[in-house]
Coordinates of C-alpha atoms in Angstrom, one line a residue:
Chain V
M1 CA 0.0 0.1 -0.1
A2 CA 1.3 3.3 -1.0
G3 CA 2.1 5.9 1.6
A4 CA 2.6 3.7 4.7
A5 CA 3.0 6.6 7.2
P6 CA 5.6 6.4 10.1
T7 CA 4.0 6.0 13.4
P8 CA 4.7 9.0 15.3
S9 CA 6.9 8.5 18.2
P10 CA 5.1 8.8 21.5
E11 CA 7.2 11.8 22.7
A12 CA 6.5 13.8 19.8
G13 CA 2.7 13.0 20.1
G14 CA 0.5 16.2 20.5
S15 CA 2.7 18.9 19.0
D16 CA 1.3 20.9 16.2
A17 CA 4.5 20.7 14.1
T18 CA 4.5 16.9 14.2
Y19 CA 1.2 16.8 13.0
A20 CA 2.0 19.4 10.0
R21 CA 4.8 17.0 9.0
L22 CA 3.1 13.9 9.0
R23 CA -0.3 15.4 7.5
R24 CA 0.7 14.6 4.1
P25 CA 1.7 11.1 4.6
L26 CA -1.0 10.2 7.0
L27 CA -3.5 11.3 4.4
A28 CA -1.6 9.8 1.5
P29 CA -3.7 6.2 2.0
T30 CA -7.0 8.2 2.1
W31 CA -5.9 9.9 -1.2
T32 CA -4.6 6.6 -2.8
V33 CA -8.1 4.9 -1.9
I34 CA -10.0 7.7 -3.2
G35 CA -7.8 8.4 -6.5
V36 CA -7.4 4.4 -7.5
F37 CA -10.9 3.1 -6.5
L38 CA -13.0 6.2 -7.0
L39 CA -11.7 9.0 -9.2
L40 CA -9.9 6.9 -11.6
P41 CA -12.9 4.5 -12.7
V42 CA -15.0 7.4 -12.9
L43 CA -12.5 9.2 -15.1
L44 CA -12.2 5.8 -17.2
M45 CA -16.1 5.7 -17.7
V46 CA -16.4 9.4 -18.7
V47 CA -13.5 8.8 -21.3
Y48 CA -14.7 5.7 -22.7
S49 CA -18.1 7.4 -23.4
F50 CA -16.8 9.5 -25.7
L51 CA -14.8 6.7 -27.6
T52 CA -16.1 5.0 -30.8
K53 CA -17.5 1.6 -30.5
E54 CA -15.5 -1.2 -31.7
F55 CA -17.8 -3.8 -33.5
R56 CA -18.1 -7.0 -31.4
G57 CA -17.0 -5.3 -28.1
G58 CA -14.2 -3.1 -26.9
V59 CA -13.3 0.7 -28.0
E60 CA -11.5 2.4 -30.7
W61 CA -9.6 5.8 -29.7
D62 CA -11.4 8.2 -31.8
F63 CA -13.5 10.8 -29.8
T64 CA -17.1 11.1 -30.7
L65 CA -20.4 11.9 -29.2
A66 CA -22.2 8.9 -31.1
A67 CA -23.0 7.3 -27.8
Y68 CA -24.9 10.3 -26.4
D69 CA -26.4 10.9 -29.8
Q70 CA -27.8 7.3 -29.4
F71 CA -29.3 8.0 -26.3
F72 CA -31.0 11.3 -27.0
V73 CA -31.7 11.4 -30.6
T74 CA -33.6 8.6 -33.0
R75 CA -33.4 8.6 -37.0
G76 CA -35.9 5.7 -37.4
L77 CA -34.7 2.0 -37.6
F78 CA -32.9 2.7 -40.7
G79 CA -31.2 6.0 -39.6
D80 CA -32.5 8.0 -42.9
E81 CA -35.8 9.6 -41.1
P82 CA -35.8 13.1 -39.4
A83 CA -34.0 13.5 -36.3
Q84 CA -36.3 12.9 -33.3
I85 CA -36.2 12.8 -29.6
E86 CA -35.3 9.1 -28.7
W87 CA -37.8 8.1 -26.0
T88 CA -36.8 4.6 -25.7
Y89 CA -34.2 5.1 -23.3
I90 CA -35.7 8.4 -21.5
T91 CA -38.4 5.7 -20.8
I92 CA -36.4 3.2 -19.3
F93 CA -34.9 5.8 -17.2
W94 CA -38.2 7.1 -16.1
R95 CA -39.4 3.6 -15.3
S96 CA -36.2 3.0 -13.0
I97 CA -36.7 6.0 -11.4
W98 CA -40.4 5.5 -10.5
Q99 CA -39.6 2.0 -9.1
A100 CA -36.8 3.1 -7.3
G101 CA -38.8 6.1 -5.9
L102 CA -41.8 3.8 -5.0
A103 CA -39.5 1.4 -3.1
T104 CA -37.9 4.1 -1.1
F105 CA -41.4 5.1 -0.2
L106 CA -42.4 1.8 0.9
C107 CA -39.0 1.0 2.8
L108 CA -39.9 4.5 4.8
L109 CA -43.6 3.5 5.3
I110 CA -42.1 0.2 6.9
G111 CA -38.7 1.3 8.1
F112 CA -39.7 4.4 10.0
P113 CA -42.0 2.7 12.6
T114 CA -39.5 -0.1 12.8
A115 CA -36.7 2.1 13.6
W116 CA -39.1 3.9 16.0
F117 CA -39.8 0.5 17.9
I118 CA -36.2 -0.3 18.0
A119 CA -35.3 2.9 19.5
T120 CA -37.7 3.0 22.1
R121 CA -37.0 -0.6 23.3
P122 CA -35.0 -0.8 26.6
E123 CA -31.5 0.0 25.9
A124 CA -30.2 -3.7 26.7
S125 CA -32.5 -5.1 24.1
R126 CA -32.1 -3.0 21.1
P127 CA -28.7 -4.5 19.8
I128 CA -30.8 -7.9 19.5
W129 CA -33.4 -6.1 17.3
L130 CA -30.7 -4.7 15.4
F131 CA -29.1 -8.1 15.1
L132 CA -32.3 -9.6 13.9
I133 CA -32.6 -6.8 11.3
T134 CA -29.4 -7.6 9.8
I135 CA -29.2 -11.4 9.8
P136 CA -30.9 -11.7 6.5
Y137 CA -28.2 -9.8 5.0
W138 CA -25.4 -12.1 6.1
V139 CA -26.8 -14.1 2.8
N140 CA -25.5 -12.9 -0.5
L141 CA -28.2 -10.7 -2.5
L142 CA -28.0 -13.2 -5.3
I143 CA -29.3 -15.8 -3.0
R144 CA -31.9 -14.1 -1.4
T145 CA -33.1 -12.9 -4.6
V146 CA -33.5 -16.5 -6.2
S147 CA -35.1 -17.5 -2.8
L148 CA -37.8 -14.9 -3.2
R149 CA -38.4 -16.1 -6.6
F150 CA -39.0 -19.5 -5.3
I151 CA -41.3 -18.3 -2.5
L152 CA -43.4 -16.2 -5.0
R153 CA -43.8 -18.9 -7.9
D154 CA -47.5 -19.7 -8.8
Q155 CA -46.9 -23.2 -7.0
G156 CA -44.6 -21.6 -4.6
P157 CA -44.8 -21.9 -0.6
M158 CA -46.7 -18.5 -0.4
N159 CA -49.1 -19.6 -2.9
D160 CA -49.7 -23.0 -1.3
A161 CA -50.0 -21.4 2.1
L162 CA -52.7 -19.0 1.0
I163 CA -54.5 -21.5 -0.8
G164 CA -54.5 -23.8 2.2
L165 CA -55.7 -21.0 4.5
G166 CA -58.7 -20.4 2.0
V167 CA -57.6 -16.9 1.5
I168 CA -57.4 -17.2 -2.3
S169 CA -58.8 -20.2 -4.7
Q170 CA -56.4 -19.6 -7.5
P171 CA -52.6 -18.9 -7.1
L172 CA -51.5 -15.2 -7.4
E173 CA -49.4 -14.7 -10.4
I174 CA -46.9 -12.6 -8.9
L175 CA -43.6 -13.8 -10.3
N176 CA -42.4 -12.1 -13.4
T177 CA -44.3 -8.8 -12.8
N178 CA -43.6 -5.1 -11.6
L179 CA -45.0 -6.2 -8.2
A180 CA -42.4 -8.7 -7.8
V181 CA -39.6 -6.4 -9.0
Q182 CA -40.9 -3.9 -6.3
L183 CA -41.0 -6.4 -3.5
G184 CA -37.4 -7.6 -4.4
L185 CA -36.2 -4.0 -4.2
F186 CA -38.3 -3.2 -1.1
Y187 CA -36.8 -6.4 0.5
S188 CA -33.1 -5.9 -0.5
Y189 CA -32.7 -2.1 0.7
L190 CA -35.2 -2.1 3.7
P191 CA -32.2 -2.2 6.5
F192 CA -30.5 0.8 4.6
M193 CA -33.6 2.6 5.6
V194 CA -34.2 1.4 9.0
L195 CA -30.4 1.9 10.4
P196 CA -29.9 5.6 9.8
I197 CA -33.2 6.2 11.0
Y198 CA -32.8 4.2 14.2
A199 CA -29.7 6.1 14.7
A200 CA -31.5 9.5 14.5
V201 CA -34.3 8.3 16.6
E202 CA -31.9 7.1 19.2
R203 CA -30.5 10.6 19.8
Y204 CA -33.9 11.9 19.9
N205 CA -35.0 13.7 23.2
F206 CA -38.3 12.2 24.2
A207 CA -39.0 15.2 26.5
L208 CA -39.6 17.4 23.2
S209 CA -42.6 15.1 22.5
E210 CA -43.9 15.6 25.9
A211 CA -43.4 19.3 25.8
A212 CA -45.4 19.2 22.7
A213 CA -48.2 17.6 24.3
D214 CA -48.2 19.8 27.3
L215 CA -48.4 22.7 24.8
G216 CA -51.4 21.2 23.3
A217 CA -50.3 19.6 20.2
N218 CA -52.1 16.2 19.3
R219 CA -50.3 13.2 18.2
W220 CA -49.9 14.1 14.4
R221 CA -48.9 17.7 14.8
A222 CA -46.2 16.4 17.3
L223 CA -45.1 13.9 14.7
F224 CA -44.9 16.4 11.9
E225 CA -43.7 19.5 13.5
V226 CA -41.5 18.3 16.4
V227 CA -40.4 14.6 15.7
L228 CA -39.8 14.5 11.8
P229 CA -37.8 17.9 11.7
V230 CA -35.4 16.6 14.4
V231 CA -34.7 13.1 13.0
R232 CA -34.9 14.4 9.3
P233 CA -31.2 13.9 8.7
G234 CA -31.6 10.1 9.0
I235 CA -34.6 10.0 7.0
V236 CA -32.7 11.8 4.2
A237 CA -29.9 9.5 4.7
G238 CA -32.0 6.4 4.4
C239 CA -33.8 7.7 1.4
I240 CA -30.7 8.1 -0.6
L241 CA -29.2 4.8 0.5
V242 CA -32.2 2.9 -0.8
F243 CA -32.9 5.1 -3.7
V244 CA -29.4 5.4 -5.2
P245 CA -28.7 1.5 -5.3
A246 CA -32.3 0.6 -6.3
L247 CA -31.9 2.8 -9.2
G248 CA -29.3 0.9 -10.7
A249 CA -30.4 -2.6 -9.4
F250 CA -30.5 -5.3 -12.0
L251 CA -30.7 -8.5 -10.1
A252 CA -34.5 -7.8 -8.9
P253 CA -35.7 -6.9 -12.4
D254 CA -34.0 -9.8 -14.0
L255 CA -34.9 -12.5 -11.7
L256 CA -38.0 -11.4 -10.4
G257 CA -39.4 -9.3 -13.3
G258 CA -38.5 -12.0 -16.1
A259 CA -36.1 -9.6 -17.7
K260 CA -39.2 -8.5 -20.1
T261 CA -38.4 -4.8 -19.7
F262 CA -34.9 -3.0 -19.6
M263 CA -34.0 -1.1 -16.3
I264 CA -31.1 1.1 -16.2
G265 CA -29.2 -1.3 -14.8
S266 CA -30.0 -4.2 -17.1
L267 CA -29.6 -1.8 -20.1
I268 CA -25.9 -1.2 -19.0
D269 CA -25.5 -4.6 -18.2
E270 CA -26.4 -5.9 -21.5
Q271 CA -24.0 -3.4 -23.2
F272 CA -20.9 -5.1 -21.7
R273 CA -22.0 -8.5 -22.3
G274 CA -20.8 -11.0 -25.2
S275 CA -20.1 -9.9 -29.0
Q276 CA -23.2 -7.4 -29.2
G277 CA -22.2 -5.0 -26.7
N278 CA -21.5 -1.4 -27.0
W279 CA -19.1 -0.1 -24.3
P280 CA -19.3 3.7 -25.0
F281 CA -23.0 3.7 -24.8
G282 CA -22.9 1.6 -21.6
A283 CA -20.5 4.2 -20.3
A284 CA -22.6 7.1 -21.7
V285 CA -25.7 5.5 -19.8
S286 CA -23.5 5.1 -16.6
V287 CA -22.4 8.9 -16.9
I288 CA -25.9 9.9 -17.5
L289 CA -27.4 8.1 -14.6
M290 CA -24.4 9.3 -12.2
T291 CA -25.1 12.9 -13.4
L292 CA -28.8 12.5 -12.4
V293 CA -27.8 11.0 -9.1
L294 CA -25.3 14.0 -8.4
I295 CA -28.3 16.4 -9.3
V296 CA -30.5 14.8 -6.8
L297 CA -27.8 14.8 -4.1
M298 CA -26.8 18.5 -4.7
I299 CA -30.3 19.6 -4.4
Q300 CA -30.8 17.8 -1.1
A301 CA -27.4 19.3 0.2
R302 CA -28.6 22.7 -0.9
A303 CA -31.8 22.1 0.7
A304 CA -30.2 20.8 3.6
A305 CA -27.8 23.8 4.0
R306 CA -30.8 26.3 3.7
A307 CA -32.6 24.4 6.5
G308 CA -29.7 24.5 8.7
Q309 CA -29.2 28.7 8.6
Chain Y
M1 CA -2.8 -28.1 -13.1
K2 CA -2.9 -29.0 -16.8
R3 CA 0.3 -28.0 -17.0
L4 CA 1.5 -30.4 -14.4
L5 CA -0.5 -33.3 -15.8
A6 CA 1.1 -32.5 -19.4
L7 CA 4.4 -32.6 -17.7
T8 CA 3.7 -35.7 -15.9
T9 CA 3.0 -37.3 -19.3
L10 CA 6.2 -35.9 -20.6
L11 CA 8.1 -38.0 -17.8
A12 CA 6.3 -41.1 -18.4
T13 CA 6.9 -40.7 -22.3
P14 CA 10.2 -41.9 -23.4
A15 CA 9.6 -40.2 -27.1
F16 CA 9.3 -36.7 -25.8
A17 CA 11.5 -35.8 -28.5
E18 CA 8.6 -35.5 -30.8
G19 CA 8.1 -32.1 -29.5
E20 CA 5.0 -30.1 -28.1
L21 CA 1.6 -28.9 -28.9
K22 CA -0.2 -25.9 -27.5
V23 CA -3.7 -25.9 -27.0
Y24 CA -6.2 -23.0 -26.3
H25 CA -9.5 -24.8 -25.4
W26 CA -12.6 -24.4 -23.3
F27 CA -12.5 -25.4 -19.7
E28 CA -13.5 -29.1 -18.9
Y29 CA -14.2 -29.8 -22.4
I30 CA -11.7 -32.9 -23.3
P31 CA -11.3 -35.6 -21.3
Q32 CA -7.5 -36.1 -19.6
E33 CA -7.4 -39.6 -21.1
L34 CA -7.7 -38.7 -24.6
V35 CA -4.8 -36.2 -24.3
D36 CA -2.6 -38.9 -22.6
K37 CA -3.7 -41.3 -25.2
F38 CA -2.5 -38.7 -27.7
T39 CA 0.8 -38.3 -26.0
A40 CA 1.2 -42.0 -26.1
E41 CA 0.5 -42.5 -29.7
T42 CA 2.8 -39.7 -30.9
G43 CA 5.1 -38.9 -28.3
I44 CA 4.1 -35.1 -28.4
T45 CA 3.8 -33.5 -25.1
V46 CA 0.2 -31.3 -24.8
T47 CA 0.0 -28.2 -22.8
I48 CA -3.6 -26.8 -22.5
D49 CA -4.6 -23.5 -21.5
T50 CA -8.3 -22.6 -20.9
Y51 CA -11.0 -19.9 -21.4
D52 CA -14.4 -19.5 -20.6
S53 CA -15.7 -17.5 -23.5
N54 CA -15.4 -17.2 -27.2
E55 CA -14.7 -13.5 -26.9
A56 CA -12.2 -13.8 -24.0
M57 CA -10.5 -16.3 -26.2
L58 CA -10.5 -14.0 -28.9
A59 CA -9.5 -10.8 -26.9
S60 CA -6.3 -12.7 -25.6
L61 CA -5.3 -13.9 -29.0
K62 CA -5.4 -10.3 -30.4
A63 CA -3.6 -9.1 -27.5
G64 CA -0.6 -10.9 -28.1
K65 CA -1.1 -14.6 -27.5
L66 CA -1.2 -15.4 -31.2
G67 CA 2.1 -17.3 -32.3
Q68 CA 2.1 -19.1 -28.7
Y69 CA -0.8 -21.7 -29.5
D70 CA -1.3 -24.0 -32.2
V71 CA -5.2 -24.5 -32.1
A72 CA -8.3 -23.1 -30.5
V73 CA -11.8 -24.3 -30.1
P74 CA -13.9 -21.4 -31.4
G75 CA -18.1 -21.5 -31.8
D76 CA -19.4 -21.1 -35.5
Y77 CA -19.7 -17.4 -35.5
M78 CA -16.4 -17.1 -33.7
V79 CA -14.8 -18.8 -36.5
E80 CA -16.3 -16.5 -39.1
I81 CA -15.0 -13.4 -37.1
M82 CA -11.4 -15.1 -36.6
R83 CA -11.4 -15.9 -40.3
G84 CA -12.1 -12.1 -40.9
E85 CA -9.7 -11.2 -38.4
G86 CA -6.8 -13.3 -40.5
I87 CA -5.6 -15.0 -37.4
L88 CA -6.4 -18.7 -38.5
G89 CA -4.0 -20.9 -40.1
E90 CA -4.9 -23.0 -43.4
Y91 CA -4.7 -26.5 -44.2
A92 CA -5.2 -29.1 -47.1
P93 CA -7.3 -31.8 -46.7
E94 CA -4.7 -34.3 -47.9
E95 CA -2.7 -33.4 -44.7
M96 CA -5.3 -35.2 -42.9
P97 CA -6.0 -38.7 -43.6
N98 CA -9.0 -38.5 -41.4
F99 CA -10.5 -35.5 -43.0
A100 CA -12.9 -37.8 -45.0
N101 CA -14.3 -38.8 -41.7
I102 CA -16.0 -35.3 -41.1
E103 CA -20.0 -36.0 -41.9
P104 CA -20.8 -34.4 -45.2
Q105 CA -23.4 -31.9 -43.5
W106 CA -20.6 -30.2 -41.8
L107 CA -18.0 -30.1 -44.6
D108 CA -19.4 -26.9 -46.3
V109 CA -20.4 -24.9 -43.1
P110 CA -21.1 -21.0 -43.9
F111 CA -18.6 -20.2 -41.1
D112 CA -15.8 -22.0 -43.0
P113 CA -16.7 -23.1 -46.7
G114 CA -15.1 -26.2 -47.5
R115 CA -13.2 -26.8 -44.0
K116 CA -9.7 -24.7 -44.6
H117 CA -9.2 -23.6 -41.2
S118 CA -11.4 -25.9 -38.8
I119 CA -12.6 -29.4 -37.9
P120 CA -15.8 -30.2 -36.2
Y121 CA -15.5 -30.7 -32.5
Q122 CA -19.0 -30.8 -30.8
W123 CA -22.3 -29.6 -32.1
G124 CA -25.7 -29.0 -30.7
S125 CA -28.9 -27.2 -31.4
T126 CA -31.4 -24.5 -29.6
A127 CA -35.0 -24.7 -30.3
F128 CA -37.8 -25.1 -27.6
S129 CA -39.3 -27.5 -25.2
V130 CA -42.9 -28.3 -24.2
N131 CA -44.4 -29.5 -20.8
R132 CA -46.3 -32.4 -22.3
D133 CA -48.6 -32.5 -19.0
V134 CA -49.8 -29.0 -20.0
Y135 CA -50.1 -29.3 -23.5
Q136 CA -50.5 -32.3 -25.8
G137 CA -50.9 -30.9 -29.3
D138 CA -48.4 -30.9 -32.0
I139 CA -45.1 -29.1 -31.2
N140 CA -43.7 -29.1 -34.9
S141 CA -43.7 -25.5 -35.4
L142 CA -41.9 -22.3 -33.8
G143 CA -45.7 -21.0 -33.7
I144 CA -45.4 -22.9 -30.1
I145 CA -43.2 -20.0 -28.9
F146 CA -44.1 -16.8 -31.4
N147 CA -48.0 -17.4 -31.6
P148 CA -48.7 -19.9 -28.7
P149 CA -51.9 -22.0 -28.2
E150 CA -54.3 -20.8 -25.3
E151 CA -52.8 -23.4 -23.0
L152 CA -49.3 -22.1 -23.0
K153 CA -50.0 -18.3 -23.3
G154 CA -48.3 -16.4 -20.4
K155 CA -46.3 -19.7 -19.5
I156 CA -43.2 -19.1 -22.0
N157 CA -39.7 -18.7 -21.1
V158 CA -37.3 -17.2 -23.8
L159 CA -33.8 -17.0 -23.9
D160 CA -32.3 -13.5 -22.8
S161 CA -30.2 -13.8 -25.8
Q162 CA -30.2 -11.4 -29.0
G163 CA -28.7 -13.9 -31.4
E164 CA -30.9 -17.0 -30.5
V165 CA -34.2 -15.0 -30.3
L166 CA -33.8 -13.1 -33.4
A167 CA -32.4 -16.3 -35.6
L168 CA -35.5 -18.2 -34.3
G169 CA -37.8 -15.4 -35.2
S170 CA -36.4 -15.1 -38.6
L171 CA -36.7 -18.7 -39.1
Y172 CA -40.6 -18.6 -38.1
L173 CA -41.0 -15.8 -40.4
G174 CA -39.1 -17.4 -43.2
I175 CA -36.8 -14.4 -43.6
P176 CA -33.0 -14.9 -44.2
Q177 CA -30.7 -14.1 -41.1
C178 CA -28.7 -10.5 -41.7
T179 CA -31.6 -9.2 -44.1
T180 CA -31.5 -5.6 -44.9
D181 CA -34.9 -5.5 -46.3
R182 CA -37.1 -3.1 -44.6
E183 CA -40.2 -5.0 -44.8
Q184 CA -38.8 -8.1 -43.7
L185 CA -36.9 -6.3 -40.5
K186 CA -40.4 -4.3 -39.8
A187 CA -42.1 -8.0 -39.7
L188 CA -39.9 -9.4 -37.5
N189 CA -40.0 -6.2 -35.2
D190 CA -43.9 -6.4 -35.3
M191 CA -43.9 -10.1 -34.8
L192 CA -41.7 -10.3 -31.7
L193 CA -43.5 -7.6 -30.2
A194 CA -46.7 -9.4 -30.5
A195 CA -45.3 -12.5 -29.3
K196 CA -43.7 -11.0 -26.2
E197 CA -47.3 -10.4 -24.8
N198 CA -47.6 -14.0 -24.2
W199 CA -44.3 -14.6 -22.9
A200 CA -43.6 -14.7 -18.9
S201 CA -39.9 -14.0 -18.9
F202 CA -36.5 -13.9 -20.6
G203 CA -33.9 -15.9 -18.9
S204 CA -31.0 -18.1 -20.2
D205 CA -29.5 -19.4 -17.2
I206 CA -32.8 -20.2 -15.9
A207 CA -34.0 -21.8 -18.8
K208 CA -33.8 -25.4 -17.5
D209 CA -35.2 -24.7 -14.0
V210 CA -38.4 -23.1 -15.0
L211 CA -39.2 -26.0 -17.1
V212 CA -38.6 -28.2 -14.2
S213 CA -40.1 -26.3 -11.6
G214 CA -43.3 -25.8 -13.8
D215 CA -42.6 -21.7 -13.6
A216 CA -42.9 -22.1 -17.4
A217 CA -44.9 -24.8 -19.7
A218 CA -42.7 -24.0 -22.8
G219 CA -39.4 -22.4 -23.3
M220 CA -36.7 -21.8 -25.8
I221 CA -33.8 -23.9 -24.7
Y222 CA -30.4 -25.7 -25.8
N223 CA -30.7 -29.3 -26.4
G224 CA -28.4 -30.3 -23.7
F225 CA -30.7 -28.1 -21.2
S226 CA -33.5 -29.7 -22.0
A227 CA -32.1 -33.2 -22.0
K228 CA -31.0 -32.4 -18.2
A229 CA -34.7 -31.4 -17.5
R230 CA -35.9 -34.5 -18.8
A231 CA -33.4 -36.2 -16.7
E232 CA -34.2 -34.3 -13.5
G233 CA -38.2 -35.8 -14.0
A234 CA -39.8 -33.2 -15.8
N235 CA -42.3 -34.4 -18.6
V236 CA -40.8 -32.0 -21.4
E237 CA -40.3 -32.7 -25.2
Y238 CA -37.5 -30.9 -26.9
A239 CA -39.0 -29.9 -30.8
F240 CA -37.2 -29.9 -33.9
P241 CA -39.6 -27.3 -35.5
K242 CA -40.3 -27.6 -39.2
E243 CA -39.3 -24.0 -39.9
G244 CA -35.9 -24.9 -38.7
Y245 CA -33.7 -24.5 -35.3
V246 CA -30.5 -22.7 -34.6
L247 CA -27.5 -25.0 -34.7
W248 CA -24.1 -24.3 -33.0
M249 CA -21.0 -26.1 -33.4
D250 CA -17.6 -25.7 -31.5
N251 CA -14.7 -26.2 -34.1
M252 CA -10.9 -26.9 -33.4
V253 CA -9.3 -24.3 -35.8
L254 CA -5.5 -24.2 -36.6
L255 CA -4.1 -20.6 -35.6
K256 CA -2.1 -18.6 -37.8
D257 CA 1.8 -18.7 -36.8
A258 CA 1.3 -22.1 -34.9
P259 CA 4.6 -22.8 -33.3
N260 CA 4.1 -26.4 -34.1
R261 CA 1.9 -26.9 -37.2
D262 CA 2.8 -30.2 -37.8
N263 CA 1.6 -31.5 -34.4
A264 CA -1.4 -29.3 -34.5
I265 CA -2.4 -31.1 -38.0
K266 CA -1.5 -34.7 -36.2
F267 CA -3.9 -33.6 -33.2
M268 CA -6.9 -32.6 -35.4
N269 CA -6.6 -35.6 -37.4
F270 CA -6.3 -37.5 -34.1
L271 CA -10.0 -35.9 -33.0
L272 CA -11.3 -36.9 -36.6
D273 CA -10.8 -40.6 -35.7
P274 CA -14.3 -42.0 -34.7
Q275 CA -13.4 -43.6 -31.6
N276 CA -11.7 -40.3 -30.3
A277 CA -14.6 -37.9 -31.2
A278 CA -16.7 -40.4 -29.5
A279 CA -14.6 -40.0 -26.4
V280 CA -15.0 -36.3 -26.4
T281 CA -19.0 -36.8 -26.8
N282 CA -19.1 -39.3 -24.1
Y283 CA -17.4 -36.9 -21.7
A284 CA -19.1 -33.3 -23.2
A285 CA -22.6 -34.9 -23.9
Y286 CA -23.3 -33.1 -27.1
S287 CA -22.9 -34.6 -30.6
P288 CA -19.7 -35.6 -32.7
G289 CA -19.4 -34.3 -36.2
V290 CA -17.5 -37.5 -37.2
K291 CA -18.7 -40.4 -39.2
G292 CA -18.8 -43.8 -37.4
A293 CA -18.4 -42.2 -34.1
T294 CA -21.8 -43.1 -33.1
E295 CA -21.2 -46.8 -32.6
F296 CA -18.5 -45.9 -29.5
L297 CA -21.2 -43.4 -28.0
D298 CA -22.7 -44.3 -24.7
A299 CA -26.2 -45.7 -25.1
A300 CA -27.6 -42.3 -23.0
I301 CA -26.2 -40.2 -25.5
K302 CA -26.6 -41.9 -28.5
D303 CA -30.3 -42.4 -28.0
S304 CA -31.0 -39.1 -26.3
P305 CA -33.9 -37.8 -28.5
E306 CA -32.4 -34.2 -27.9
N307 CA -29.2 -35.3 -29.9
N308 CA -31.0 -36.9 -32.7
P309 CA -32.9 -34.2 -34.8
P310 CA -35.0 -36.0 -37.7
A311 CA -33.2 -36.2 -40.9
D312 CA -35.5 -34.0 -43.0
Q313 CA -35.7 -31.0 -40.5
K314 CA -32.8 -28.8 -40.8
G315 CA -31.1 -26.2 -38.5
E316 CA -29.1 -23.1 -39.3
F317 CA -26.1 -21.5 -37.8
I318 CA -26.3 -18.1 -36.4
I319 CA -24.7 -15.7 -38.9
A320 CA -22.3 -12.9 -38.0
C321 CA -23.7 -9.9 -39.6
D322 CA -21.6 -7.0 -40.8
A323 CA -21.6 -4.0 -38.4
E324 CA -24.2 -1.9 -40.4
T325 CA -26.7 -4.7 -40.6
Q326 CA -26.1 -5.8 -36.8
A327 CA -27.1 -2.3 -35.7
L328 CA -30.5 -2.7 -37.1
Y329 CA -30.8 -6.1 -35.3
D330 CA -29.6 -4.4 -32.0
A331 CA -32.4 -1.8 -32.6
I332 CA -35.0 -4.5 -33.0
W333 CA -33.9 -6.1 -29.8
T334 CA -33.6 -3.1 -27.7
N335 CA -37.2 -2.3 -29.1
L336 CA -38.3 -5.7 -27.9
K337 CA -37.1 -5.0 -24.3
K338 CA -37.6 -1.3 -23.6

């Protein structure tokens, strides 16, 4: 590992001069990690998105906007009609954003009460509840998604149980629908919602709720005007942690939705597979996706800054 | 590991002066006993390096490995691509006494007309299978997938693979592959969009499992997958539709600048011996392309219905289109899945 910093000798510890001298070497590992694992891949992706597609996979080092042109502009199947806006990929983006947004909303709906419940248990039992939340996530996401597929099948355990209990007479056909994708996304990312909200609620001073009640606020008013503003950072962090990975997810759409319609993740995946791939286009879609996510994060950061003032 | 095995045979063989052979091969696609047999017969030491996809093999050869290997085993379309890249060596049939053993139907293949660069290694087919508990009617047509009967609607899995889906769709409509005819391409596009309404899912890895579990009652599938589904107890029948089916074939090619060309020719000749071709098939469970190999096959493989297309129903190889035409097919595929 580059920049293995020398350990400061005990007698030098605490002196400002020592820190100033060691600042660079101590930061070197961080900068190396950020550079090699974050900046370099992103830079590579941006550069690739402007290169020319090599037939049957790979790139040629000729700079072009062809990948972005393919994303936004259509000239018909045969390329000789007047240029129009290409709705195909925008539709795929819109569908993915909608699915990820709905998953985030559902996670919030279930995640907030769950986090509240855990945070209001006696302090000794809270770790057990958190432990229970995290247990399923010791198993690989792929295995969990395949298992969900098995559970949701027409002749699967869920339908067998519901029919056995007399709730339904015909099996529910959930597998290979958007509902199944939604369930998969919700299930995959729920703890990312619960944990940050829990951290925020745990720090919440419950005396504030009592004060609100004493001052005549009903339960809803206390929730919306006292509790939510205080735990808001946790909610926002949870929403981002769910929304962003759900937006790029491709396991759930492929395995639970039957891969019938592209989502952003599967569209990108397809561009790097086999001999029919299109690397620059895959990179361009990734860049557009990343730009969208950055815009959302910037709006959020600005709103947070404004709220903080 | 493989190098080590080859070394062991080297030590056990007195005639190691005969030289060596460098094979670039799929993983687990040739039985070690067969390699040992070749070494015992010829004294040639065989070194095998492996790859896991046609594209990986091509990329590695183009990145500088060409000239280090004597033979490789590309799939049909990849032979054509490699031929176009000019990285294949050429041989004359007279150099291989066993050349005459190649089954006539595999001699003049579109990807290597007249077999100047390659010999058949193994072949199989891609079509579809139907769960006979669900549907008892005639399954002799690709209409089962593209215009399904009522019993099968909404219970069909198709391969999540552009090449196979578009080739089978073209066969169903009777239009040639790699066509640039507007009407034909539009017809293909419209037919697929209408057919998709009746499909439950796209999936290649799951193609066998959905048939065994009953999630799908019919599905596009590779013949080997269908045989496995049957072996696992599913009442599925593999169809060889009258409109045609997709063929695939892995071929051993002589590489350009082969360091041991003579030994490569000897090895290819060796693999065209019926008994040796059968040994590969008994190991890989596909089909040999060599005359007389059938009698050396295990009964389960020889009599497998998935391995024995009716003589009058022909398959087609997927053709590698040029870049401009391929872009049209890419657009149809994206259109189908958007």
